[in-house]
Coordinates of C-alpha atoms in Angstrom, one line a residue:
Chain A
M1 CA 159.4 81.9 -125.1
E2 CA 158.5 78.4 -124.0
G3 CA 154.9 78.7 -123.7
I4 CA 152.9 75.7 -122.4
D5 CA 153.9 72.1 -122.5
L6 CA 151.1 70.0 -122.2
Q7 CA 152.8 66.7 -123.3
Q8 CA 155.3 67.0 -120.5
T9 CA 152.9 67.9 -117.6
F10 CA 150.7 65.0 -118.8
I11 CA 153.4 62.5 -118.9
R12 CA 154.9 63.7 -115.6
S13 CA 151.3 63.4 -113.9
L14 CA 150.5 60.1 -115.3
T15 CA 154.2 59.0 -114.0
E16 CA 153.4 60.3 -110.9
L17 CA 150.2 58.2 -110.4
G18 CA 152.1 55.0 -110.9
V19 CA 152.2 54.3 -114.8
P20 CA 155.2 53.7 -116.2
G21 CA 157.1 56.2 -118.8
G22 CA 156.4 54.6 -121.9
A23 CA 153.0 53.6 -121.5
A24 CA 152.0 57.3 -120.4
K25 CA 153.4 58.2 -123.4
A26 CA 151.6 55.5 -125.6
I27 CA 148.4 57.2 -123.6
W28 CA 149.5 60.7 -124.6
M29 CA 149.9 59.9 -128.3
P30 CA 146.4 59.3 -129.6
L31 CA 144.7 62.6 -127.8
P32 CA 146.5 65.1 -129.9
M33 CA 145.4 63.2 -132.7
L34 CA 141.8 62.8 -131.9
L35 CA 141.6 66.5 -130.7
M36 CA 142.7 67.4 -134.2
I37 CA 140.2 65.3 -136.2
I38 CA 137.4 66.7 -134.0
G39 CA 138.9 70.2 -134.4
A40 CA 138.4 69.3 -138.2
T41 CA 135.4 68.2 -138.3
V42 CA 133.6 70.6 -136.6
G43 CA 135.6 73.5 -138.3
V44 CA 134.0 72.0 -141.3
L45 CA 130.6 72.3 -139.9
V46 CA 131.5 75.9 -139.0
T47 CA 132.3 76.2 -142.8
V48 CA 129.2 74.8 -144.1
W49 CA 127.3 77.0 -141.8
L50 CA 128.8 80.6 -142.9
E51 CA 128.8 79.0 -146.2
R52 CA 125.2 78.5 -146.2
K53 CA 124.9 82.2 -144.2
I54 CA 127.0 84.0 -146.1
S55 CA 125.6 82.7 -149.9
A56 CA 122.2 83.5 -148.4
S57 CA 123.4 87.3 -147.7
A58 CA 125.0 87.7 -150.7
Q59 CA 122.0 86.9 -152.8
Q60 CA 119.2 88.8 -149.9
R61 CA 118.0 85.5 -148.7
I62 CA 117.8 84.7 -145.0
G63 CA 119.2 81.2 -145.2
P64 CA 119.0 78.5 -142.7
E65 CA 116.6 79.8 -139.9
F66 CA 114.9 77.2 -138.0
I67 CA 117.5 74.1 -137.5
G68 CA 119.0 75.4 -134.3
P69 CA 119.6 79.2 -133.2
L70 CA 120.2 80.9 -136.4
G71 CA 120.4 77.7 -138.2
V72 CA 123.7 76.8 -136.6
L73 CA 122.3 72.9 -136.7
A74 CA 121.8 72.8 -140.6
P75 CA 125.3 71.4 -141.2
V76 CA 124.6 68.5 -138.9
A77 CA 121.5 67.9 -140.5
D78 CA 123.4 67.5 -144.0
G79 CA 125.4 65.0 -142.3
L80 CA 122.8 63.2 -140.7
K81 CA 121.1 63.2 -144.0
L82 CA 124.3 61.4 -145.6
I83 CA 125.0 59.1 -143.3
F84 CA 121.1 57.6 -143.6
K85 CA 121.2 57.7 -147.0
E86 CA 121.3 54.5 -149.0
D87 CA 125.0 54.0 -150.5
T88 CA 124.4 53.0 -154.2
V89 CA 127.2 51.7 -156.5
P90 CA 126.5 51.8 -160.1
A91 CA 126.0 48.6 -161.6
K92 CA 129.1 48.4 -163.9
A93 CA 131.0 50.3 -161.6
D94 CA 134.4 49.2 -160.4
P95 CA 133.4 48.6 -156.7
L96 CA 136.7 48.4 -155.3
L97 CA 138.1 51.4 -156.6
F98 CA 134.9 53.3 -156.4
T99 CA 135.1 52.7 -152.9
L100 CA 139.1 53.5 -152.3
G101 CA 138.5 56.7 -154.3
P102 CA 137.2 59.0 -151.5
V103 CA 139.0 57.6 -148.9
I104 CA 142.3 58.2 -150.6
V105 CA 141.0 62.3 -151.2
V106 CA 140.4 62.4 -147.4
I107 CA 143.4 60.7 -145.7
P108 CA 146.0 62.7 -146.9
V109 CA 143.9 66.0 -145.9
F110 CA 143.3 65.3 -142.4
L111 CA 147.0 63.8 -142.3
S112 CA 148.1 67.3 -143.2
Y113 CA 146.8 68.6 -139.8
L114 CA 149.8 67.3 -138.4
I115 CA 151.7 70.0 -139.2
V116 CA 149.4 73.3 -138.0
P117 CA 150.4 74.8 -135.3
F118 CA 148.1 76.7 -132.8
G119 CA 151.1 77.6 -130.3
Q120 CA 154.6 77.3 -129.6
N121 CA 153.9 73.5 -128.6
L122 CA 150.1 73.4 -129.6
V123 CA 150.8 71.3 -132.7
I124 CA 150.7 67.4 -133.2
T125 CA 154.6 67.2 -134.2
D126 CA 157.1 69.8 -135.1
V127 CA 158.0 68.2 -138.1
S128 CA 161.6 69.8 -139.2
M129 CA 160.0 69.5 -142.8
G130 CA 156.2 70.9 -142.1
V131 CA 155.3 72.5 -145.1
F132 CA 157.2 70.2 -147.7
L133 CA 155.1 67.1 -145.8
W134 CA 152.0 69.2 -146.4
I135 CA 153.0 69.7 -150.3
A136 CA 154.0 66.1 -151.1
L137 CA 150.7 65.0 -148.9
S138 CA 148.2 67.6 -151.2
S139 CA 149.8 66.1 -154.4
V140 CA 148.3 62.4 -153.7
V141 CA 144.8 63.5 -153.5
P142 CA 144.5 63.7 -157.5
I143 CA 145.0 59.7 -157.3
G144 CA 142.0 59.9 -155.8
L145 CA 140.4 61.8 -157.8
L146 CA 141.3 59.9 -160.7
M147 CA 140.7 56.6 -159.4
S148 CA 136.9 57.4 -158.6
G149 CA 136.5 59.4 -161.9
Y150 CA 137.5 56.3 -163.4
A151 CA 135.7 53.5 -161.4
S152 CA 132.4 55.5 -161.8
N153 CA 132.4 53.9 -165.0
N154 CA 130.9 57.3 -166.4
K155 CA 132.2 59.9 -169.2
Y156 CA 131.2 63.2 -167.4
S157 CA 132.9 61.3 -163.9
L158 CA 136.0 60.3 -165.8
L159 CA 136.4 63.9 -167.5
G160 CA 136.4 65.3 -163.9
G161 CA 139.1 63.3 -162.6
L162 CA 141.1 64.1 -165.3
R163 CA 140.8 67.9 -165.1
A164 CA 140.9 67.7 -161.2
A165 CA 144.8 65.9 -161.8
A166 CA 145.5 68.4 -164.4
Q167 CA 144.5 71.2 -162.2
S168 CA 146.1 69.9 -159.4
I169 CA 149.4 69.4 -161.0
S170 CA 149.4 72.9 -162.7
Y171 CA 148.9 74.8 -159.3
E172 CA 151.0 72.8 -157.4
I173 CA 154.1 74.2 -158.9
P174 CA 153.1 77.9 -158.3
L175 CA 152.0 77.0 -154.6
A176 CA 155.2 75.5 -154.1
L177 CA 157.4 78.4 -155.1
A178 CA 155.7 80.6 -153.3
V179 CA 156.4 78.6 -149.9
V180 CA 160.0 78.1 -151.3
A181 CA 160.3 82.3 -150.9
V182 CA 158.7 82.0 -147.4
V183 CA 161.1 79.3 -146.6
M184 CA 164.0 81.0 -147.7
M185 CA 163.3 84.3 -145.3
S186 CA 162.6 81.8 -142.3
N187 CA 165.7 79.3 -142.9
S188 CA 163.1 76.7 -142.2
L189 CA 160.6 74.5 -143.4
S190 CA 158.9 73.7 -140.1
T191 CA 155.8 75.8 -139.5
V192 CA 156.8 76.4 -135.6
D193 CA 159.8 78.2 -137.2
I194 CA 158.0 80.5 -139.5
V195 CA 155.4 81.8 -137.3
N196 CA 158.6 82.5 -134.8
Q197 CA 160.6 84.5 -137.6
Q198 CA 157.2 86.5 -137.9
S199 CA 157.1 87.3 -134.2
G200 CA 158.2 90.3 -132.3
Y201 CA 156.6 93.4 -134.2
G202 CA 153.1 92.6 -134.1
I203 CA 151.3 93.2 -137.2
L204 CA 154.2 95.1 -138.9
G205 CA 156.4 91.5 -138.5
W206 CA 154.1 89.2 -140.5
N207 CA 155.1 88.1 -143.9
I208 CA 152.1 89.7 -145.9
W209 CA 154.3 92.7 -145.9
R210 CA 157.5 91.1 -147.0
Q211 CA 155.8 88.7 -149.3
P212 CA 152.6 90.4 -151.0
V213 CA 153.1 88.8 -154.3
G214 CA 153.7 85.7 -152.6
F215 CA 150.8 85.8 -150.8
L216 CA 148.3 86.6 -153.8
I217 CA 150.1 83.6 -155.7
F218 CA 149.6 81.4 -152.7
W219 CA 145.9 82.2 -152.1
I220 CA 145.0 81.9 -156.1
A221 CA 146.9 78.5 -156.1
A222 CA 145.3 77.2 -153.0
L223 CA 141.9 78.0 -154.1
A224 CA 142.7 76.3 -156.9
E225 CA 143.9 73.3 -155.3
C226 CA 140.9 73.2 -152.9
E227 CA 138.8 73.4 -156.1
R228 CA 136.5 76.3 -155.3
I229 CA 135.0 78.7 -157.5
P230 CA 136.3 80.5 -159.9
F231 CA 138.5 77.4 -160.1
D232 CA 135.7 74.4 -159.6
L233 CA 136.2 73.0 -163.4
P234 CA 136.4 69.2 -162.1
E235 CA 132.8 69.6 -160.8
A236 CA 131.4 72.4 -163.1
E237 CA 127.9 71.4 -163.0
E238 CA 126.8 73.1 -166.6
E239 CA 129.5 71.1 -168.4
L240 CA 130.1 67.7 -166.3
V241 CA 126.7 67.3 -164.0
A242 CA 128.9 67.1 -161.0
G243 CA 132.6 65.8 -162.3
Y244 CA 133.8 62.9 -160.3
Q245 CA 131.1 62.9 -157.9
T246 CA 128.3 62.3 -160.4
E247 CA 127.6 58.6 -159.0
Y248 CA 128.4 58.9 -155.8
S249 CA 125.6 59.1 -152.8
G250 CA 125.6 58.7 -148.9
M251 CA 128.4 58.5 -146.9
K252 CA 131.0 58.1 -150.0
F253 CA 129.6 61.6 -151.3
A254 CA 129.9 62.8 -147.7
L255 CA 133.8 62.0 -147.7
F256 CA 134.5 64.2 -151.0
Y257 CA 132.1 66.9 -149.3
L258 CA 134.0 66.7 -146.2
G259 CA 137.3 66.6 -147.9
S260 CA 136.8 69.7 -149.9
Y261 CA 135.8 71.6 -146.8
V262 CA 138.8 70.2 -144.5
N263 CA 141.2 71.0 -147.3
L264 CA 139.6 74.8 -147.6
V265 CA 140.0 75.3 -143.9
L266 CA 143.9 73.8 -143.9
S267 CA 144.6 76.1 -146.8
A268 CA 143.2 79.0 -144.8
L269 CA 145.0 77.9 -141.6
L270 CA 148.2 77.6 -143.8
V271 CA 147.7 81.2 -145.5
A272 CA 147.6 82.4 -141.7
I273 CA 150.8 80.8 -140.5
L274 CA 153.0 81.4 -143.9
Y275 CA 151.8 84.8 -144.4
L276 CA 149.5 86.5 -141.7
G277 CA 151.8 85.4 -138.5
G278 CA 150.1 82.3 -137.0
W279 CA 149.4 82.5 -133.6
E280 CA 151.0 86.1 -133.0
S281 CA 148.3 88.9 -132.2
P282 CA 148.2 92.0 -134.2
V283 CA 150.0 93.5 -131.1
S284 CA 152.8 91.8 -129.6
L285 CA 151.6 90.2 -126.6
T286 CA 155.3 89.8 -124.7
W287 CA 155.6 93.9 -125.7
L288 CA 152.6 94.5 -124.0
A289 CA 153.5 92.4 -121.1
S290 CA 156.8 94.3 -120.8
L291 CA 155.0 97.9 -121.1
V292 CA 152.9 96.5 -118.1
G293 CA 155.7 95.0 -116.0
V294 CA 154.2 91.7 -116.0
S295 CA 156.9 88.6 -115.9
E296 CA 157.0 86.9 -119.4
T297 CA 157.2 83.4 -117.2
S298 CA 154.1 84.0 -115.0
A299 CA 151.5 81.1 -115.1
W300 CA 148.6 83.3 -115.9
L301 CA 150.2 85.1 -118.9
E302 CA 151.0 82.0 -120.6
I303 CA 147.4 80.6 -120.2
V304 CA 146.1 83.6 -121.7
D305 CA 148.9 83.5 -124.6
A306 CA 147.9 80.2 -125.1
A307 CA 144.5 81.0 -125.7
L308 CA 144.8 83.9 -127.5
G309 CA 147.0 81.9 -129.9
I310 CA 144.5 79.3 -130.7
T311 CA 141.9 82.6 -131.0
M312 CA 144.1 84.3 -133.1
T313 CA 144.9 81.5 -135.8
L314 CA 141.5 80.8 -136.1
L315 CA 140.2 84.4 -136.3
K316 CA 142.6 84.6 -139.2
A317 CA 141.8 81.2 -141.0
Y318 CA 138.1 81.7 -140.6
F319 CA 138.4 85.8 -142.2
L320 CA 140.4 83.8 -145.2
V321 CA 137.2 81.7 -145.2
F322 CA 135.0 84.1 -145.4
I323 CA 137.0 85.9 -148.3
A324 CA 136.8 82.3 -150.2
V325 CA 132.9 82.5 -149.6
L326 CA 132.8 86.0 -150.8
L327 CA 134.9 85.1 -153.7
R328 CA 132.1 82.4 -154.7
W329 CA 129.4 84.3 -155.0
T330 CA 131.2 87.3 -156.9
V331 CA 133.6 85.6 -159.6
P332 CA 132.5 83.8 -162.4
R333 CA 134.1 80.4 -163.2
V334 CA 137.0 80.5 -165.3
R335 CA 137.4 78.1 -168.5
I336 CA 139.7 75.0 -168.7
D337 CA 141.9 76.6 -171.3
Q338 CA 141.9 80.1 -169.2
L339 CA 142.7 77.9 -166.0
L340 CA 145.7 76.7 -167.4
D341 CA 146.7 79.5 -169.3
L342 CA 146.8 81.5 -165.5
G343 CA 148.6 78.7 -163.8
W344 CA 151.4 77.8 -166.6
K345 CA 151.7 81.3 -168.2
F346 CA 151.0 84.0 -165.3
L347 CA 151.4 82.2 -161.9
L348 CA 154.4 80.2 -162.8
P349 CA 156.5 83.0 -164.4
V350 CA 155.7 85.4 -161.5
S351 CA 156.2 83.0 -158.7
L352 CA 159.8 82.2 -160.2
V353 CA 160.6 86.1 -160.6
N354 CA 159.0 86.5 -156.6
L355 CA 161.8 83.8 -155.7
L356 CA 164.6 85.4 -157.2
L357 CA 163.5 88.7 -155.7
T358 CA 163.2 87.3 -152.2
A359 CA 166.7 85.9 -152.7
A360 CA 168.3 89.0 -153.9
L361 CA 166.7 91.2 -150.9
K362 CA 168.1 88.4 -148.7
I363 CA 171.5 89.1 -149.6
A364 CA 171.0 92.8 -149.9
F365 CA 169.0 93.2 -146.5
P366 CA 169.5 90.3 -144.4
V367 CA 168.2 92.2 -141.5
A368 CA 164.5 92.7 -143.0
F369 CA 164.6 89.2 -145.1
G370 CA 166.0 86.8 -142.4
G371 CA 169.6 86.4 -143.4
Chain B
M1 CA 162.6 46.1 -126.3
N2 CA 160.5 49.3 -125.8
L3 CA 158.0 51.0 -127.6
A4 CA 159.9 53.1 -130.1
D5 CA 161.4 49.8 -131.2
G6 CA 158.4 47.9 -131.3
V7 CA 156.8 50.1 -133.3
Q8 CA 159.5 50.6 -135.7
L9 CA 159.6 46.4 -136.1
V10 CA 156.2 46.3 -136.8
S11 CA 156.1 48.9 -139.3
L12 CA 158.9 47.3 -141.1
A13 CA 157.1 44.3 -141.2
L14 CA 153.9 46.0 -142.5
L15 CA 155.5 48.3 -145.2
S16 CA 157.6 45.5 -146.6
A17 CA 154.6 43.0 -147.0
M18 CA 152.7 46.2 -148.7
M19 CA 155.7 47.0 -151.2
L20 CA 156.0 43.3 -152.0
G21 CA 152.4 42.5 -152.5
A22 CA 151.9 45.8 -154.3
A23 CA 154.9 45.4 -156.4
L24 CA 154.0 41.9 -157.6
G25 CA 150.3 43.1 -158.4
V26 CA 152.1 45.9 -160.5
V27 CA 153.8 43.0 -162.5
L28 CA 151.3 40.1 -162.6
L29 CA 148.0 41.4 -162.8
T30 CA 146.5 42.2 -166.5
N31 CA 144.5 45.2 -165.8
V32 CA 146.8 48.1 -166.5
V33 CA 144.9 50.7 -164.6
Y34 CA 145.2 48.5 -161.2
S35 CA 149.0 48.2 -162.0
A36 CA 149.3 51.7 -162.4
F37 CA 147.4 52.4 -159.0
L38 CA 149.3 49.7 -157.4
L39 CA 152.7 51.3 -158.3
G40 CA 151.7 54.2 -156.5
G41 CA 151.2 52.0 -153.3
T42 CA 154.9 50.5 -153.8
F43 CA 156.1 54.2 -154.3
I44 CA 154.3 55.2 -151.0
S45 CA 155.8 51.7 -149.1
V46 CA 159.0 52.6 -150.2
A47 CA 158.2 56.1 -149.1
G48 CA 157.6 54.9 -145.5
L49 CA 160.8 52.6 -145.4
Y50 CA 162.6 56.1 -146.1
L51 CA 160.9 57.6 -143.0
L52 CA 162.1 54.5 -141.0
L53 CA 165.7 54.9 -142.2
N54 CA 165.4 58.5 -140.8
A55 CA 165.7 60.2 -144.5
D56 CA 162.4 62.6 -144.3
F57 CA 163.5 64.5 -147.0
V58 CA 163.9 61.5 -149.4
A59 CA 160.6 60.1 -147.8
F60 CA 158.8 63.0 -148.4
A61 CA 160.2 63.9 -151.8
Q62 CA 159.8 60.5 -152.9
V63 CA 156.1 61.2 -152.2
L64 CA 155.8 64.5 -154.1
I65 CA 157.8 63.2 -157.0
Y66 CA 156.9 59.8 -157.4
V67 CA 153.3 59.6 -156.2
G68 CA 152.2 63.0 -157.0
A69 CA 153.9 63.7 -160.4
V70 CA 155.0 60.3 -161.9
N71 CA 152.3 58.1 -161.1
V72 CA 149.7 60.7 -161.5
L73 CA 151.0 61.2 -165.2
I74 CA 150.8 57.6 -165.7
I75 CA 147.1 57.1 -164.9
F76 CA 146.5 60.1 -166.4
A77 CA 147.8 59.0 -169.7
I78 CA 146.1 55.5 -169.4
M79 CA 143.3 57.4 -168.7
L80 CA 143.5 59.5 -171.9
V81 CA 143.7 56.1 -173.9
N82 CA 141.0 54.3 -171.9
K83 CA 141.0 51.6 -174.0
R84 CA 139.3 48.8 -172.5
Q85 CA 140.0 45.8 -174.5
D86 CA 140.9 42.4 -173.9
F87 CA 144.4 41.1 -175.4
A88 CA 144.4 38.5 -178.0
P89 CA 146.2 35.0 -176.2
V90 CA 149.5 34.5 -177.7
A91 CA 150.6 31.0 -178.9
K92 CA 152.9 29.4 -176.8
G93 CA 152.8 32.8 -174.5
W94 CA 154.2 30.5 -171.4
I95 CA 157.8 30.6 -173.1
R96 CA 157.6 34.3 -172.8
K97 CA 156.4 34.3 -169.3
A98 CA 159.0 31.4 -168.2
A99 CA 161.9 33.2 -169.9
T100 CA 160.7 37.1 -167.7
A101 CA 160.7 34.8 -164.8
V102 CA 164.1 33.3 -165.5
V103 CA 165.8 36.7 -165.8
C104 CA 164.0 38.5 -163.1
L105 CA 165.3 35.6 -161.0
G106 CA 168.4 35.8 -161.9
L107 CA 168.8 39.5 -161.2
F108 CA 167.2 38.9 -157.7
A109 CA 169.7 36.0 -157.2
L110 CA 172.8 38.3 -158.5
L111 CA 171.9 40.9 -156.3
T112 CA 171.2 39.2 -153.2
T113 CA 174.2 37.8 -153.4
M114 CA 175.9 41.3 -154.1
V115 CA 174.3 42.5 -151.1
L116 CA 175.5 39.7 -148.7
V117 CA 179.2 39.4 -150.2
T118 CA 179.7 43.2 -150.1
P119 CA 181.7 44.2 -146.9
W120 CA 179.7 47.3 -146.1
A121 CA 181.6 50.0 -144.3
L122 CA 178.5 50.5 -141.9
S123 CA 179.2 54.0 -139.7
P124 CA 178.0 54.0 -136.0
E125 CA 176.8 57.3 -135.7
M126 CA 173.0 58.4 -136.6
G127 CA 172.2 60.0 -139.8
A128 CA 171.6 63.4 -139.9
A129 CA 167.9 63.5 -139.4
A130 CA 166.9 67.2 -139.0
G131 CA 169.7 68.8 -140.8
A132 CA 169.8 66.5 -143.5
I133 CA 168.6 68.9 -146.1
V134 CA 171.2 71.3 -145.5
T135 CA 174.0 68.7 -146.1
I136 CA 172.2 67.4 -149.1
G137 CA 172.0 70.9 -150.5
Q138 CA 175.7 71.8 -149.4
H139 CA 176.7 68.4 -151.8
F140 CA 174.8 69.6 -154.6
F141 CA 176.4 73.0 -155.3
T142 CA 180.1 71.6 -154.3
D143 CA 181.0 68.1 -155.1
Y144 CA 177.7 67.0 -156.8
L145 CA 177.2 69.9 -159.2
L146 CA 178.0 68.4 -162.5
P147 CA 175.4 65.5 -162.0
F148 CA 173.0 67.7 -160.6
E149 CA 173.6 70.4 -163.4
L150 CA 173.6 67.4 -166.0
A151 CA 170.4 66.1 -164.5
S152 CA 168.7 69.4 -164.7
I153 CA 169.6 69.8 -168.6
L154 CA 168.6 66.3 -168.8
L155 CA 165.2 67.4 -167.9
L156 CA 165.5 70.4 -170.0
M157 CA 165.8 68.5 -173.2
A158 CA 162.7 66.1 -172.2
L159 CA 160.8 69.3 -171.5
V160 CA 161.7 70.8 -175.1
G161 CA 161.1 67.4 -177.0
A162 CA 157.9 67.0 -175.3
I163 CA 156.9 70.2 -176.3
I164 CA 158.1 70.2 -179.8
L165 CA 156.1 67.0 -180.1
A166 CA 152.7 67.9 -178.7
R167 CA 153.0 71.1 -180.5
R168 CA 153.1 69.4 -184.0
E169 CA 150.8 71.4 -186.3
F170 CA 150.9 69.9 -189.4
L171 CA 150.3 66.3 -190.3
L172 CA 152.5 64.2 -192.9
E173 CA 150.5 62.9 -195.9
E174 CA 147.2 63.7 -194.4
P175 CA 144.2 62.1 -196.8
E176 CA 141.9 64.8 -197.7
L177 CA 138.8 64.7 -196.0
A178 CA 135.1 64.8 -197.2
T179 CA 133.9 68.8 -197.2
E180 CA 130.9 68.2 -195.1
Q181 CA 132.9 66.2 -192.8
R182 CA 135.4 69.1 -192.1
V183 CA 132.8 71.5 -191.9
L184 CA 131.3 69.5 -188.5
T185 CA 134.4 68.4 -186.8
L186 CA 136.6 70.2 -184.7
P187 CA 140.0 72.0 -185.8
E188 CA 141.9 68.8 -184.6
R189 CA 143.3 65.7 -186.3
P190 CA 141.3 63.3 -187.2
R191 CA 141.2 60.4 -185.0
E192 CA 139.1 56.7 -183.9
L193 CA 136.2 58.2 -181.4
A194 CA 137.1 56.7 -177.9
G195 CA 135.8 53.6 -176.7
A196 CA 134.0 52.9 -180.1
A197 CA 135.0 50.4 -182.8
P198 CA 134.1 51.1 -186.4
G199 CA 132.1 48.1 -186.3
A200 CA 130.0 48.9 -183.2
S201 CA 128.0 51.8 -183.9
D202 CA 125.6 51.3 -181.3
R203 CA 128.4 52.6 -179.2
T204 CA 129.4 56.1 -180.6
T205 CA 128.7 58.7 -178.7
T206 CA 128.2 61.3 -181.4
T207 CA 125.9 59.8 -183.7
N208 CA 123.4 58.6 -181.1
P209 CA 120.4 61.0 -181.1
S210 CA 119.3 60.4 -177.9
D211 CA 122.6 61.7 -176.6
Q212 CA 122.2 65.2 -178.2
N213 CA 120.0 67.8 -176.5
N214 CA 117.6 68.9 -179.6

């Protein structure tokens, strides 16, 4: 199924208006990027609101109530407060690295949205090595954390930065190995191909049934990469004040805050794409259409399909965000030695065994495991 | 010149400038932390050049391995040591710098002549952009199997060596410590306190009473 191709339609309509082809392409190019940045930011606002509301429910409070209906404007107020706050740089800090640190943390996270597909053609670029690009980009983030930890000239910041780097290096390996098992089944690193490989059988075709262990490893490692509780050691407030964020305020702190929540939403989206069938609905829409007798290529069905695809991806992602918030209020923080033990001595061997098993199953049952 | 060519030319110029600037910074700056961060910038620019050459996999692997692993570990090591001390100026230090410059320029001239003299057999066809990863995999397991396995054995040896060095549980010729000091110290090898020279007692963190929460 081809789905809707907005790019072709847009460029064709512009060329019909008399705009040359190259210029039409140049006009199109920034649009999806802008849309994705706005989408990511709105996603963060929703996540912050959800976090406040779910935290409140977990503690039998009401949470934000009067800032907009049901307190939906609370995250906007947060952001406005941070924008107008004074942006201080500590006297003996290194001002250049202090400013550059949060920027280096945020840019790779936003760049990773390049590869998140919401439909067959609803993706900024279908990079042939999409998942690999994401893993490579997420490995750049600890440099920014180390930079801000060092530049703050504060021992708690430095320790937080070092912890962040150690944690991110340790959990990247099981994360990558879990992804490799999925990639092995779909014979492609492209996120679109990975979702297409899970389509056709509705909820039964999703990778979570074929990769249950990989799913758990990926989710644990993704939580650790996002520095969420139970793995928020880099900013453990009982030990390190606030880790690498200690000296930050105003807009620079807002960048860290934004980066961590964008990363959470991105991880949830990627779990949805890799293991929960991406934009596929639990009941296959093409199967339903053939049951009713509607042609696959009819225009309204394609529009319904695209809308349903976006809704499904977001629903799955926000279900995972909900679980992450719930975990925050149910699980205590691990110690640093427990964290490293879990990463190196448990997740790494288990993910290697998972990879080996997947390879064996792929040879034994090529029908079910993508031969 | 169409849009794609223009973008490619501008990115090539930008990436080259970035790479040369960052690489010169790595060598010329005296602050070792700046050098380490600029090294990351150099690696990123090289990855960008690979992207321009249609070698996606090599570019992303460059970012993942050199920036995400090697450079992070270099910075990590620098920060664990974290000695902010100025180097004492060496007498006749310029001789060293001049010799280094001469050697570097000689190497550069040698490589440039090599690049210009060698008759490169350029193939007119485009590189395998999307299928590159499959081709690389096939080469690894057929005609490049031996180098591939040798590299992995080398890495394994480095791994084992690092673990043996890090896990050394006894110290040779360790001087006996005073008993009351042994009670108070953590079970680790004695070492100089970070950032505190023996004479500068006002900077030691552990003996400063205002630092202890009692």
